[in-house]
PDB file of C-alpha atoms in Angstrom:
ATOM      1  CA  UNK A   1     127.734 101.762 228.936  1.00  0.00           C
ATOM      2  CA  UNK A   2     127.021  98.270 229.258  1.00  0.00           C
ATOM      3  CA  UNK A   3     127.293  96.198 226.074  1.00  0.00           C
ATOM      4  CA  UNK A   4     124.216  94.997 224.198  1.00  0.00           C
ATOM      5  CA  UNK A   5     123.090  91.658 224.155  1.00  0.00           C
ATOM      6  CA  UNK A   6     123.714  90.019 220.833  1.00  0.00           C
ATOM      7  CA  UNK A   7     119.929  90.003 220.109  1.00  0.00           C
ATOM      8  CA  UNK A   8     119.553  93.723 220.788  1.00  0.00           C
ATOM      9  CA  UNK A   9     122.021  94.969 218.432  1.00  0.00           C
ATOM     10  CA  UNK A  10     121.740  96.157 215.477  1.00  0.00           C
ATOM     11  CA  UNK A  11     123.523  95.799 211.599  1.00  0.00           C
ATOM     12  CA  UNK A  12     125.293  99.147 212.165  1.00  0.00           C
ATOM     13  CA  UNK A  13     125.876  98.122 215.912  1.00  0.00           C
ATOM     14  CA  UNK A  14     127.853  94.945 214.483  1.00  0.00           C
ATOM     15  CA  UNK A  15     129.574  97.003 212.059  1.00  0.00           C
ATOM     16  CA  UNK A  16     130.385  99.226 214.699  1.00  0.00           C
ATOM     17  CA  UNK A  17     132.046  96.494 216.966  1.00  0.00           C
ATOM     18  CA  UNK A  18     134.001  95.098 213.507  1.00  0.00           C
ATOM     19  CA  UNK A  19     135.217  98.789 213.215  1.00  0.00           C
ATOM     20  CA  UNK A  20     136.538  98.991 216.880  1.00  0.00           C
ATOM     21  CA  UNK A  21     138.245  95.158 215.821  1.00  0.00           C
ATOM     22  CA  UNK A  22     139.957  96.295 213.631  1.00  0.00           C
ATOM     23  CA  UNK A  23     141.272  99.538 215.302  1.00  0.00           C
ATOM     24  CA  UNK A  24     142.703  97.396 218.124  1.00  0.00           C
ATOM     25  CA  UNK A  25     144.118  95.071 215.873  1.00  0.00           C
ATOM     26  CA  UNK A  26     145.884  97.278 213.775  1.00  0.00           C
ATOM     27  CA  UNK A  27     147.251  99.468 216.845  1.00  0.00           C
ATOM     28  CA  UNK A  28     148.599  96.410 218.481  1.00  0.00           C
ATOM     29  CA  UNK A  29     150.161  95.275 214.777  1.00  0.00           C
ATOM     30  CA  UNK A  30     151.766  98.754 214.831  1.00  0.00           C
ATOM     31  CA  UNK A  31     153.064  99.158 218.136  1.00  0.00           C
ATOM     32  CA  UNK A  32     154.661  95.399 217.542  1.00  0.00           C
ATOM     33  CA  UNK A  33     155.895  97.035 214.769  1.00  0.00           C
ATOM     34  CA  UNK A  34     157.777  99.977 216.292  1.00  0.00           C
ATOM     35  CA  UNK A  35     159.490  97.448 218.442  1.00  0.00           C
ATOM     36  CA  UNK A  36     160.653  95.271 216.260  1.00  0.00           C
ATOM     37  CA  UNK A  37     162.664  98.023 214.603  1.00  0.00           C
ATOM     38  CA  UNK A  38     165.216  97.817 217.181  1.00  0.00           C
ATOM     39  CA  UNK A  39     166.268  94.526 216.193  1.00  0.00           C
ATOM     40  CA  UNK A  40     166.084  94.588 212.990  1.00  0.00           C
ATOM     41  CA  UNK A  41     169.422  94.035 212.194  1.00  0.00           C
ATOM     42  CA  UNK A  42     168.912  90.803 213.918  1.00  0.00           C
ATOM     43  CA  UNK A  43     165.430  89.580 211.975  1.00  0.00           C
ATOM     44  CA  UNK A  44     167.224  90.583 208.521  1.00  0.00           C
ATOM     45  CA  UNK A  45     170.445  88.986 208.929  1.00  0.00           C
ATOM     46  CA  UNK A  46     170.039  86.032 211.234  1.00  0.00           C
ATOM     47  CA  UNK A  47     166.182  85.252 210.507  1.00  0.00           C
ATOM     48  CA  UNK A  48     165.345  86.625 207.033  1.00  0.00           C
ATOM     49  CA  UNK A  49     168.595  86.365 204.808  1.00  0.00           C
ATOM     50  CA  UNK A  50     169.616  83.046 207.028  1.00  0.00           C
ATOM     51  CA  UNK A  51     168.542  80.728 204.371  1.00  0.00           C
ATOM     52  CA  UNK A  52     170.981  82.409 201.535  1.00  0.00           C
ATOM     53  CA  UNK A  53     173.639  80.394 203.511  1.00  0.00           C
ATOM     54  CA  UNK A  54     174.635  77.061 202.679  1.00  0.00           C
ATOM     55  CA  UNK A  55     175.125  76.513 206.934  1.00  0.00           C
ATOM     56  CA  UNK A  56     171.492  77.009 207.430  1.00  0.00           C
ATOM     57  CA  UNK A  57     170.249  74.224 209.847  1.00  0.00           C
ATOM     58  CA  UNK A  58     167.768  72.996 206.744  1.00  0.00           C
ATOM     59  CA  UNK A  59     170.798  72.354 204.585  1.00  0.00           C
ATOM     60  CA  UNK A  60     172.859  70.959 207.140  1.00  0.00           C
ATOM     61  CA  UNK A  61     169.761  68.827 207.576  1.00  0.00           C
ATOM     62  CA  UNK A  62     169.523  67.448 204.242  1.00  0.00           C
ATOM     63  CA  UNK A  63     172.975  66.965 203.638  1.00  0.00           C
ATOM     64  CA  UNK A  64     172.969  64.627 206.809  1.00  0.00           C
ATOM     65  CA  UNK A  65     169.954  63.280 205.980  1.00  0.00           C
ATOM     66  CA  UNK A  66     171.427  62.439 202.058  1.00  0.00           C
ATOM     67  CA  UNK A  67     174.492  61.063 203.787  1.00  0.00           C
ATOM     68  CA  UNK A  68     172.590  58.372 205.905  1.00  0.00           C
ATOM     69  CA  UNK A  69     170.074  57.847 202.692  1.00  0.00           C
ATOM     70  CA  UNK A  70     173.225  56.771 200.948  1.00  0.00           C
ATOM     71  CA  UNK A  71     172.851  59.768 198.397  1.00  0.00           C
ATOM     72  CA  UNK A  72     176.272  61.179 199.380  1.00  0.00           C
ATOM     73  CA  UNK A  73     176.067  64.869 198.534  1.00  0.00           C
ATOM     74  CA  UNK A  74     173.318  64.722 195.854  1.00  0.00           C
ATOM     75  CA  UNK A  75     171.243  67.066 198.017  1.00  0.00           C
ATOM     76  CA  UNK A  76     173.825  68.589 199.952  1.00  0.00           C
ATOM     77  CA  UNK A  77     173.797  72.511 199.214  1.00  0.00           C
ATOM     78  CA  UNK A  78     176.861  74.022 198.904  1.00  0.00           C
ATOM     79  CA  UNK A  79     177.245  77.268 197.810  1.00  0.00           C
ATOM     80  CA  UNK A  80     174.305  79.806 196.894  1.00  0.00           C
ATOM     81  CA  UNK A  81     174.740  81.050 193.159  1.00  0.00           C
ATOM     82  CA  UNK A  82     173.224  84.610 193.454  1.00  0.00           C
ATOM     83  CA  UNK A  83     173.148  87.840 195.198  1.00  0.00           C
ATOM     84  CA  UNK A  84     170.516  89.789 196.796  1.00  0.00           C
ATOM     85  CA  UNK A  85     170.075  94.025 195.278  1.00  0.00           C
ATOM     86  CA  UNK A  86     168.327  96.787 195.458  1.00  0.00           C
ATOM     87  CA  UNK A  87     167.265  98.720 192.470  1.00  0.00           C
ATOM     88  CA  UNK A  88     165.404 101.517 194.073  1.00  0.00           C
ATOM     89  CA  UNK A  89     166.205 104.576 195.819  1.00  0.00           C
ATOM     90  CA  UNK A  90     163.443 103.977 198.403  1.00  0.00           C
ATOM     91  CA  UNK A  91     163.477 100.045 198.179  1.00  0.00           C
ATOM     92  CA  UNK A  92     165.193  99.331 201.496  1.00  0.00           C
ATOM     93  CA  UNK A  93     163.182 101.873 203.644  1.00  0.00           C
ATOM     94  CA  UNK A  94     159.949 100.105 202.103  1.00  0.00           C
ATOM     95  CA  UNK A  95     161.438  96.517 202.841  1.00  0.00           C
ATOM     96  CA  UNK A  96     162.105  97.959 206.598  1.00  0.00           C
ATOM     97  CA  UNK A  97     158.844  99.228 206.992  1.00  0.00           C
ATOM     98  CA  UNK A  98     156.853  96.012 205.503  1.00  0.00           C
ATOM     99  CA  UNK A  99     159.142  93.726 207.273  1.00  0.00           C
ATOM    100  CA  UNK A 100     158.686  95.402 210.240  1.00  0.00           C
ATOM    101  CA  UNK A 101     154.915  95.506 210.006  1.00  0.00           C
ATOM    102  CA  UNK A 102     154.763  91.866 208.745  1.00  0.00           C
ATOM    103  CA  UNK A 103     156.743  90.673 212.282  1.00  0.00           C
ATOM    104  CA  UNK A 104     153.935  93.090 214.610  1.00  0.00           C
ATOM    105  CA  UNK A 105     151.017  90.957 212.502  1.00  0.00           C
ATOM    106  CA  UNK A 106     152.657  87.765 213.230  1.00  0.00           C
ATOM    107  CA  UNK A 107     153.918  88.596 216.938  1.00  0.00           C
ATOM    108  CA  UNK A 108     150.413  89.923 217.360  1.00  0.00           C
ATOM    109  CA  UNK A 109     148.251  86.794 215.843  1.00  0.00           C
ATOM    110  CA  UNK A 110     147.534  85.910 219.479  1.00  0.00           C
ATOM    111  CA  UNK A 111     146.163  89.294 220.307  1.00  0.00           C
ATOM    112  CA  UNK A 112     144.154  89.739 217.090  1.00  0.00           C
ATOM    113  CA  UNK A 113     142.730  86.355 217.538  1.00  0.00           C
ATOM    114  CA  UNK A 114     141.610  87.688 221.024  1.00  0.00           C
ATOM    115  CA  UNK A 115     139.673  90.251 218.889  1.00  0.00           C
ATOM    116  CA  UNK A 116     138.130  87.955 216.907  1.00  0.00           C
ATOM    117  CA  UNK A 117     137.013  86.007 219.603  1.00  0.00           C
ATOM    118  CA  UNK A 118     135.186  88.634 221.552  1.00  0.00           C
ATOM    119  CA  UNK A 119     134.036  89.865 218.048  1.00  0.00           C
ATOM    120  CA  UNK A 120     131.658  86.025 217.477  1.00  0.00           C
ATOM    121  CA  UNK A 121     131.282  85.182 220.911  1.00  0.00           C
ATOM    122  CA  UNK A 122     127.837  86.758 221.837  1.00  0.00           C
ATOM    123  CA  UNK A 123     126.686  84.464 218.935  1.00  0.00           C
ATOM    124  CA  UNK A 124     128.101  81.147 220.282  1.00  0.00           C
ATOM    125  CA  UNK A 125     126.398  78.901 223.515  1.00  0.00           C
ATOM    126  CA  UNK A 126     127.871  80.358 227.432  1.00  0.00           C
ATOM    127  CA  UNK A 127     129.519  76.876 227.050  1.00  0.00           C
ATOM    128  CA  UNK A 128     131.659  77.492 223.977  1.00  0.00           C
ATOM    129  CA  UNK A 129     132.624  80.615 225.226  1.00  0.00           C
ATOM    130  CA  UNK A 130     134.072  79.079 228.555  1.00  0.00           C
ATOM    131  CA  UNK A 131     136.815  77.737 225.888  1.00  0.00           C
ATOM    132  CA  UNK A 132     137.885  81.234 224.802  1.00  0.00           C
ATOM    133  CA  UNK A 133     141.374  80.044 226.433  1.00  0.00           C
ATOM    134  CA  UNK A 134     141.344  76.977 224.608  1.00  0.00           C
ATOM    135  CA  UNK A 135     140.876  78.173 221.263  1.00  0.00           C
ATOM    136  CA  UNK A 136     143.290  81.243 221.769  1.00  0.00           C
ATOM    137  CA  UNK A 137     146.361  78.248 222.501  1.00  0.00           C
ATOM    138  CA  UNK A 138     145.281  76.247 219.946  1.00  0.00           C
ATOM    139  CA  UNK A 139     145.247  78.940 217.079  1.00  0.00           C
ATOM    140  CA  UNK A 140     148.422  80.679 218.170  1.00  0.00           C
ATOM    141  CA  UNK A 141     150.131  77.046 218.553  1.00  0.00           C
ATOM    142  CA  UNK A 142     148.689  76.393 215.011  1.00  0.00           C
ATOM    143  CA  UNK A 143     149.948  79.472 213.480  1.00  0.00           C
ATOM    144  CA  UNK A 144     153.379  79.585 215.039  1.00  0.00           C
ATOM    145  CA  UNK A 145     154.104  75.845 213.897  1.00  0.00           C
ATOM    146  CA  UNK A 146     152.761  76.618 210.267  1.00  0.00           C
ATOM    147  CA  UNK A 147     155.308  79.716 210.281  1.00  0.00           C
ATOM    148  CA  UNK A 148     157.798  77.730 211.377  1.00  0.00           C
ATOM    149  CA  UNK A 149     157.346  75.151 208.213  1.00  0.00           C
ATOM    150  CA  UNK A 150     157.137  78.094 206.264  1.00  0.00           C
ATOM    151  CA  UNK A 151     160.279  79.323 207.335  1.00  0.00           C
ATOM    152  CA  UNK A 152     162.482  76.186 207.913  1.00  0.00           C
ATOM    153  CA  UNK A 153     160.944  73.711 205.353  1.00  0.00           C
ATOM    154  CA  UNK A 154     159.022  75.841 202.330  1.00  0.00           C
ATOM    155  CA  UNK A 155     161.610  79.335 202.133  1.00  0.00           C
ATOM    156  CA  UNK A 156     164.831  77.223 202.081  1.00  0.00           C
ATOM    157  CA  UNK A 157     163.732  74.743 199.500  1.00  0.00           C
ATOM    158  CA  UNK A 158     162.268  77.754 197.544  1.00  0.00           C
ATOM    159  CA  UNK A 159     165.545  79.605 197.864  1.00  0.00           C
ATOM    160  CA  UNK A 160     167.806  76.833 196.337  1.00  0.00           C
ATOM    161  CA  UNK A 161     165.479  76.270 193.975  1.00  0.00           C
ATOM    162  CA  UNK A 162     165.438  79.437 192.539  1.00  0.00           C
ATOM    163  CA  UNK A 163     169.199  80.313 193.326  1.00  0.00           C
ATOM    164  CA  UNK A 164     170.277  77.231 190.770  1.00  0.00           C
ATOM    165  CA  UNK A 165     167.556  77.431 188.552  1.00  0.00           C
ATOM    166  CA  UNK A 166     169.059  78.488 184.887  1.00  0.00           C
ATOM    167  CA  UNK A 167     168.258  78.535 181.647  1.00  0.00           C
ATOM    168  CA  UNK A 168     171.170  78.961 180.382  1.00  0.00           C
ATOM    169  CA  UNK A 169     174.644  79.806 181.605  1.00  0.00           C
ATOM    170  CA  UNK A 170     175.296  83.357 180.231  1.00  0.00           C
ATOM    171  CA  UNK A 171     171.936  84.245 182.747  1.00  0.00           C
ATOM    172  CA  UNK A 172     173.390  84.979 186.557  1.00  0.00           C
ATOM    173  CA  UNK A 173     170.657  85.213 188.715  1.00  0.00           C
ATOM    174  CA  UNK A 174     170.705  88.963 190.600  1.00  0.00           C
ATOM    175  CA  UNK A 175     167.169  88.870 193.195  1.00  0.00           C
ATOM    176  CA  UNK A 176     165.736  91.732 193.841  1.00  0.00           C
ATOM    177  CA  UNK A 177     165.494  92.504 197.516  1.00  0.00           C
ATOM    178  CA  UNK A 178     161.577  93.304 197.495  1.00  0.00           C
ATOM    179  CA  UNK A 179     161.314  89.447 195.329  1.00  0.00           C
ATOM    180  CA  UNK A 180     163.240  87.784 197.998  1.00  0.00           C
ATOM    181  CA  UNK A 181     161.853  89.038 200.892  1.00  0.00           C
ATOM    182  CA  UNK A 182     158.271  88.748 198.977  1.00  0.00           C
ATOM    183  CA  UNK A 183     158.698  85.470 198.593  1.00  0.00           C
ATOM    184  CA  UNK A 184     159.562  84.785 202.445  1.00  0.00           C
ATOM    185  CA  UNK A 185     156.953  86.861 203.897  1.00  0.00           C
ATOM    186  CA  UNK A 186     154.578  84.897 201.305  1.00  0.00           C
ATOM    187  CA  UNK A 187     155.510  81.520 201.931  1.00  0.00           C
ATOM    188  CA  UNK A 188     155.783  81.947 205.944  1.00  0.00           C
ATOM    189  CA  UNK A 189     151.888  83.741 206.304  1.00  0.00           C
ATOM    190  CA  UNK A 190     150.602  81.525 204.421  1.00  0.00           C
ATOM    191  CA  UNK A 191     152.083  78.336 205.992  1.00  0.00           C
ATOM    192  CA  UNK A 192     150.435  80.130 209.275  1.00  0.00           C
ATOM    193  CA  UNK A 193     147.381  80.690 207.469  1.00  0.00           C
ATOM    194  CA  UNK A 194     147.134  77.438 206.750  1.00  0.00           C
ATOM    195  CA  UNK A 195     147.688  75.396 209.204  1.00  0.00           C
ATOM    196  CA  UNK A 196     144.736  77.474 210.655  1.00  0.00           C
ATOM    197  CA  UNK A 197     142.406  74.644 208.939  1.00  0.00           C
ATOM    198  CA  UNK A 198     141.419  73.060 211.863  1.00  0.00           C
ATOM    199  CA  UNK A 199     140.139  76.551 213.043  1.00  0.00           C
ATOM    200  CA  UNK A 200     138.251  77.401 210.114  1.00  0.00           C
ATOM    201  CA  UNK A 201     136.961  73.965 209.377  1.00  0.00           C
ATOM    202  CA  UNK A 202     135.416  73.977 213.417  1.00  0.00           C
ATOM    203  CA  UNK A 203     133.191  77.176 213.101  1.00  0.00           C
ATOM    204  CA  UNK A 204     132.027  76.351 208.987  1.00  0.00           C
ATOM    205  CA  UNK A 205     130.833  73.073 210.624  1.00  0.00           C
ATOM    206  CA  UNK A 206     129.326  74.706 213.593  1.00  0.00           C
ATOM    207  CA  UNK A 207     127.423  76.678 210.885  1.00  0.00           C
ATOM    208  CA  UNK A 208     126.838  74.199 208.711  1.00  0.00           C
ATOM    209  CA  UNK A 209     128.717  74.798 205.655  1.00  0.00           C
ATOM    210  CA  UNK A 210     130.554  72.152 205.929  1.00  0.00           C
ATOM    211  CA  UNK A 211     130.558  68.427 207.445  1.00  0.00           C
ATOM    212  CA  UNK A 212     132.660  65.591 207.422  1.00  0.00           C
ATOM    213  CA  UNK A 213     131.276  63.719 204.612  1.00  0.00           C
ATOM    214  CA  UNK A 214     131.873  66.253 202.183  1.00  0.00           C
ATOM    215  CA  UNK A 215     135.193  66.650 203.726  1.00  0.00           C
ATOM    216  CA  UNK A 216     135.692  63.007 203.097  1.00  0.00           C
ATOM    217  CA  UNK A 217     133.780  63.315 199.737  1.00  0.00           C
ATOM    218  CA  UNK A 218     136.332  65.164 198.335  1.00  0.00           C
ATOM    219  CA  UNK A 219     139.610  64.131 199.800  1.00  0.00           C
ATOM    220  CA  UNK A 220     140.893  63.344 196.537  1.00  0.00           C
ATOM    221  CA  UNK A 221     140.675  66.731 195.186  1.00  0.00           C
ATOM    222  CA  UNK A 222     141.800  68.233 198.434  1.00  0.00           C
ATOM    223  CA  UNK A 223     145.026  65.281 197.744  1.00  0.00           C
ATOM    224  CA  UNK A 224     145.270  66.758 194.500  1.00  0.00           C
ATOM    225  CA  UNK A 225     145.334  70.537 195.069  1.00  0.00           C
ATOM    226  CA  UNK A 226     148.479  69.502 198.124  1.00  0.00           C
ATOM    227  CA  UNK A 227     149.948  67.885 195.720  1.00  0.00           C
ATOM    228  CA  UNK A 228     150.101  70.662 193.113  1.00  0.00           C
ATOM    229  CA  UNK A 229     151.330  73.141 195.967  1.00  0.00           C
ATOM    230  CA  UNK A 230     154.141  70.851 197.042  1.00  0.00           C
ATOM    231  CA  UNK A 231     155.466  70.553 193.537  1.00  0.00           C
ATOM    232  CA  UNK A 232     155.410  74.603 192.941  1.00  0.00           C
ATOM    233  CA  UNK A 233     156.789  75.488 196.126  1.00  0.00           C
ATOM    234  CA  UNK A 234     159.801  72.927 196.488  1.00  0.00           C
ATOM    235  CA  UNK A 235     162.670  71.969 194.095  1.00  0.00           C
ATOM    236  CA  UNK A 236     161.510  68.851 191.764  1.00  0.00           C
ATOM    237  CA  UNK A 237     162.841  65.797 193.917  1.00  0.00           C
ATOM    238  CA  UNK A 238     160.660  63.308 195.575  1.00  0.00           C
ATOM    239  CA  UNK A 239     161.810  63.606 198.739  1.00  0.00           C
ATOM    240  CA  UNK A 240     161.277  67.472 199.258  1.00  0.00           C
ATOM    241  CA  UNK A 241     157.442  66.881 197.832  1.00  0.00           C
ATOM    242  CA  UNK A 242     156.902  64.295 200.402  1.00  0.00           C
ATOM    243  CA  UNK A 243     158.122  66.423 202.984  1.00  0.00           C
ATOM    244  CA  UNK A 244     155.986  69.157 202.175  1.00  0.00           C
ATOM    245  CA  UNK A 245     153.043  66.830 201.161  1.00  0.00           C
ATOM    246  CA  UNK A 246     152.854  65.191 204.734  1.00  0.00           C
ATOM    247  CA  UNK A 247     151.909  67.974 207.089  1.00  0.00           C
ATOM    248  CA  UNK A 248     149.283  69.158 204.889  1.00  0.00           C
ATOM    249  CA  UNK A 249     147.856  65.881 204.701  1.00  0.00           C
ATOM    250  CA  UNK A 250     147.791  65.491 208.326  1.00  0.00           C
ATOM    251  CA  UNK A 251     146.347  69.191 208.690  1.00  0.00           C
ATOM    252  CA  UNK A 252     143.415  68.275 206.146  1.00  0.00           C
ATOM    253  CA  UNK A 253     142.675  64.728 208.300  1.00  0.00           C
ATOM    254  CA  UNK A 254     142.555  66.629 211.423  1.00  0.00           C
ATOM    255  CA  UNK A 255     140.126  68.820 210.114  1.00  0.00           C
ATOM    256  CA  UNK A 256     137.988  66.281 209.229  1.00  0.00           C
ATOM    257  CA  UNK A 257     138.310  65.114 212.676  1.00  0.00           C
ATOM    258  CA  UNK A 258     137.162  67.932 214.393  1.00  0.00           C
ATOM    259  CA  UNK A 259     134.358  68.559 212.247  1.00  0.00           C
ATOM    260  CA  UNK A 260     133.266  64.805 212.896  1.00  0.00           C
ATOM    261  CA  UNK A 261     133.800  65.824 217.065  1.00  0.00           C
ATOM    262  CA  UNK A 262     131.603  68.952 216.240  1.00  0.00           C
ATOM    263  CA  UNK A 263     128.623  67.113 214.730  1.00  0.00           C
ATOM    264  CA  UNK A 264     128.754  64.797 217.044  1.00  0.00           C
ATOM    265  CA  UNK A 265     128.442  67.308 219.772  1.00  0.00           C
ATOM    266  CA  UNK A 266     125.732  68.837 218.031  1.00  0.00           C
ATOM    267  CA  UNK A 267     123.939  65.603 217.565  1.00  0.00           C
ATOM    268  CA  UNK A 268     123.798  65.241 221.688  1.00  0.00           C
ATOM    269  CA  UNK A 269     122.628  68.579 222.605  1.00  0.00           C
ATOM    270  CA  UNK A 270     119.724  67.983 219.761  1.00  0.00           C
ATOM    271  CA  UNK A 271     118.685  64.924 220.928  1.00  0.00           C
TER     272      UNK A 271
END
């Protein structure tokens, strides 16, 4: 059967092609799932419990970086005060599972976002849809690079954080393996998520919720609220704020970039 025009369908039609989204999406998830399984000895001990090593490439990175800073080894990181347990009978099946699951969403973004596309596509021009290609690169790239700062910048800085964090000294700190890997899995989507901005900020312009003067309007706020994040998610030293405060700012400006390029686009085919 030959698909309706966007015009011709109807509510139930559209909630009909959301449905069939979301079936695809999910099987792909799953079936990126199952294969991840057979190396997940690999994503647990090289990937996810990497940064409960002092020789993880972020503290290596540091301690150079300290060295040449003229710090010595005031941010070196040297040993890892804690161990990682499990506490329930079932815990480390249900880490596997979710862990495995969280890997097919993230391996899969690309594919998903192929759903979405074909899902808002009979509502955009024929020439916005020629740059279905485009915008598939773009918000895979964007993803994949705000995992990675999840992973190598925002998890490792938690982790040390948290792993000398005391109160007091009769207190050893014993993680639980669902808080650890929570925590990862947390800070590593929604890095992704986030540096998905320039996405999100493109199509609320294109339907007007948005434009760049309110963008710019409330940049201080938006300053603000990155501000606030960098401090909870990183250890309380200037230089890992900065770090984690710079990206985001250059995420938020090239948002407000695009939606400027957007308006202005819109602006020519009006007049």
């Amino acid at each position: 059967m030959a698909k309706k025009n966007l015009n011709e369908m109807s509510f139930l039609d559209h909630l009909e092609e959301l449905r069939w989204l979301l079936v695809r999406s999910t099987a792909a998830i799953l079936i990126l799932a199952a294969l991840t399984f057979f190396i997940s000895d690999y994503i647990f001990n090289v990937i996810i419990f990497g940064p409960t090593s002092p020789d993880f490439i972020t503290y290596r990175f540091f301690c150079d970086l300290s060295h040449q800073l003229g710090f010595a080894d005031n941010i070196c990181v040297t040993e890892m005060p804690f161990i990682i347990q499990n506490t329930n009978m079932e815990g480390q099946i249900n880490v596997l599972i979710w862990t495995c699951i969280t890997a097919g969403f993230i391996l899969g973004f690309p594919f998903i976002l192929w759903e979405v596309w074909k899902f808002i596509s009979p509502a955009l021009y024929e020439t916005e849809k020629k740059n279905a290609k485009l915008f598939i690169f773009s918000s895979s790239i964007l993803f994949f690079l705000g995992v990675l700062f999840g992973y190598y910048v925002i998890v490792p800085m938690s982790v040390n954080f948290f792993a000398s964090f005391t109160i007091s000294t009769v207190i050893k700190n014993q993680f639980s393996v669902d808080s650890y890997i929570g925590m990862v899995k947390t800070s590593v989507l929604a890095c992704g998520l986030f540096f998905e901005l320039p996405i999100i900020i493109y199509f609320l312009t294109k339907l007007g919720l948005v434009t760049p003067a309110f963008l710019r309007k409330y940049w201080k706020y938006a300053v603000i609220i990155i501000l606030l994040v960098a401090a909870v998610v990183t250890p309380p030293d200037v230089v890992s704020q900065v770090i984690v405060t710079i990206p985001m700012m250059i995420i938020y400006e090239v948002s407000i970039l695009i939606s400027k390029i957007v308006v202005k686009n819109q602006n020519k085919i009006n007049e």
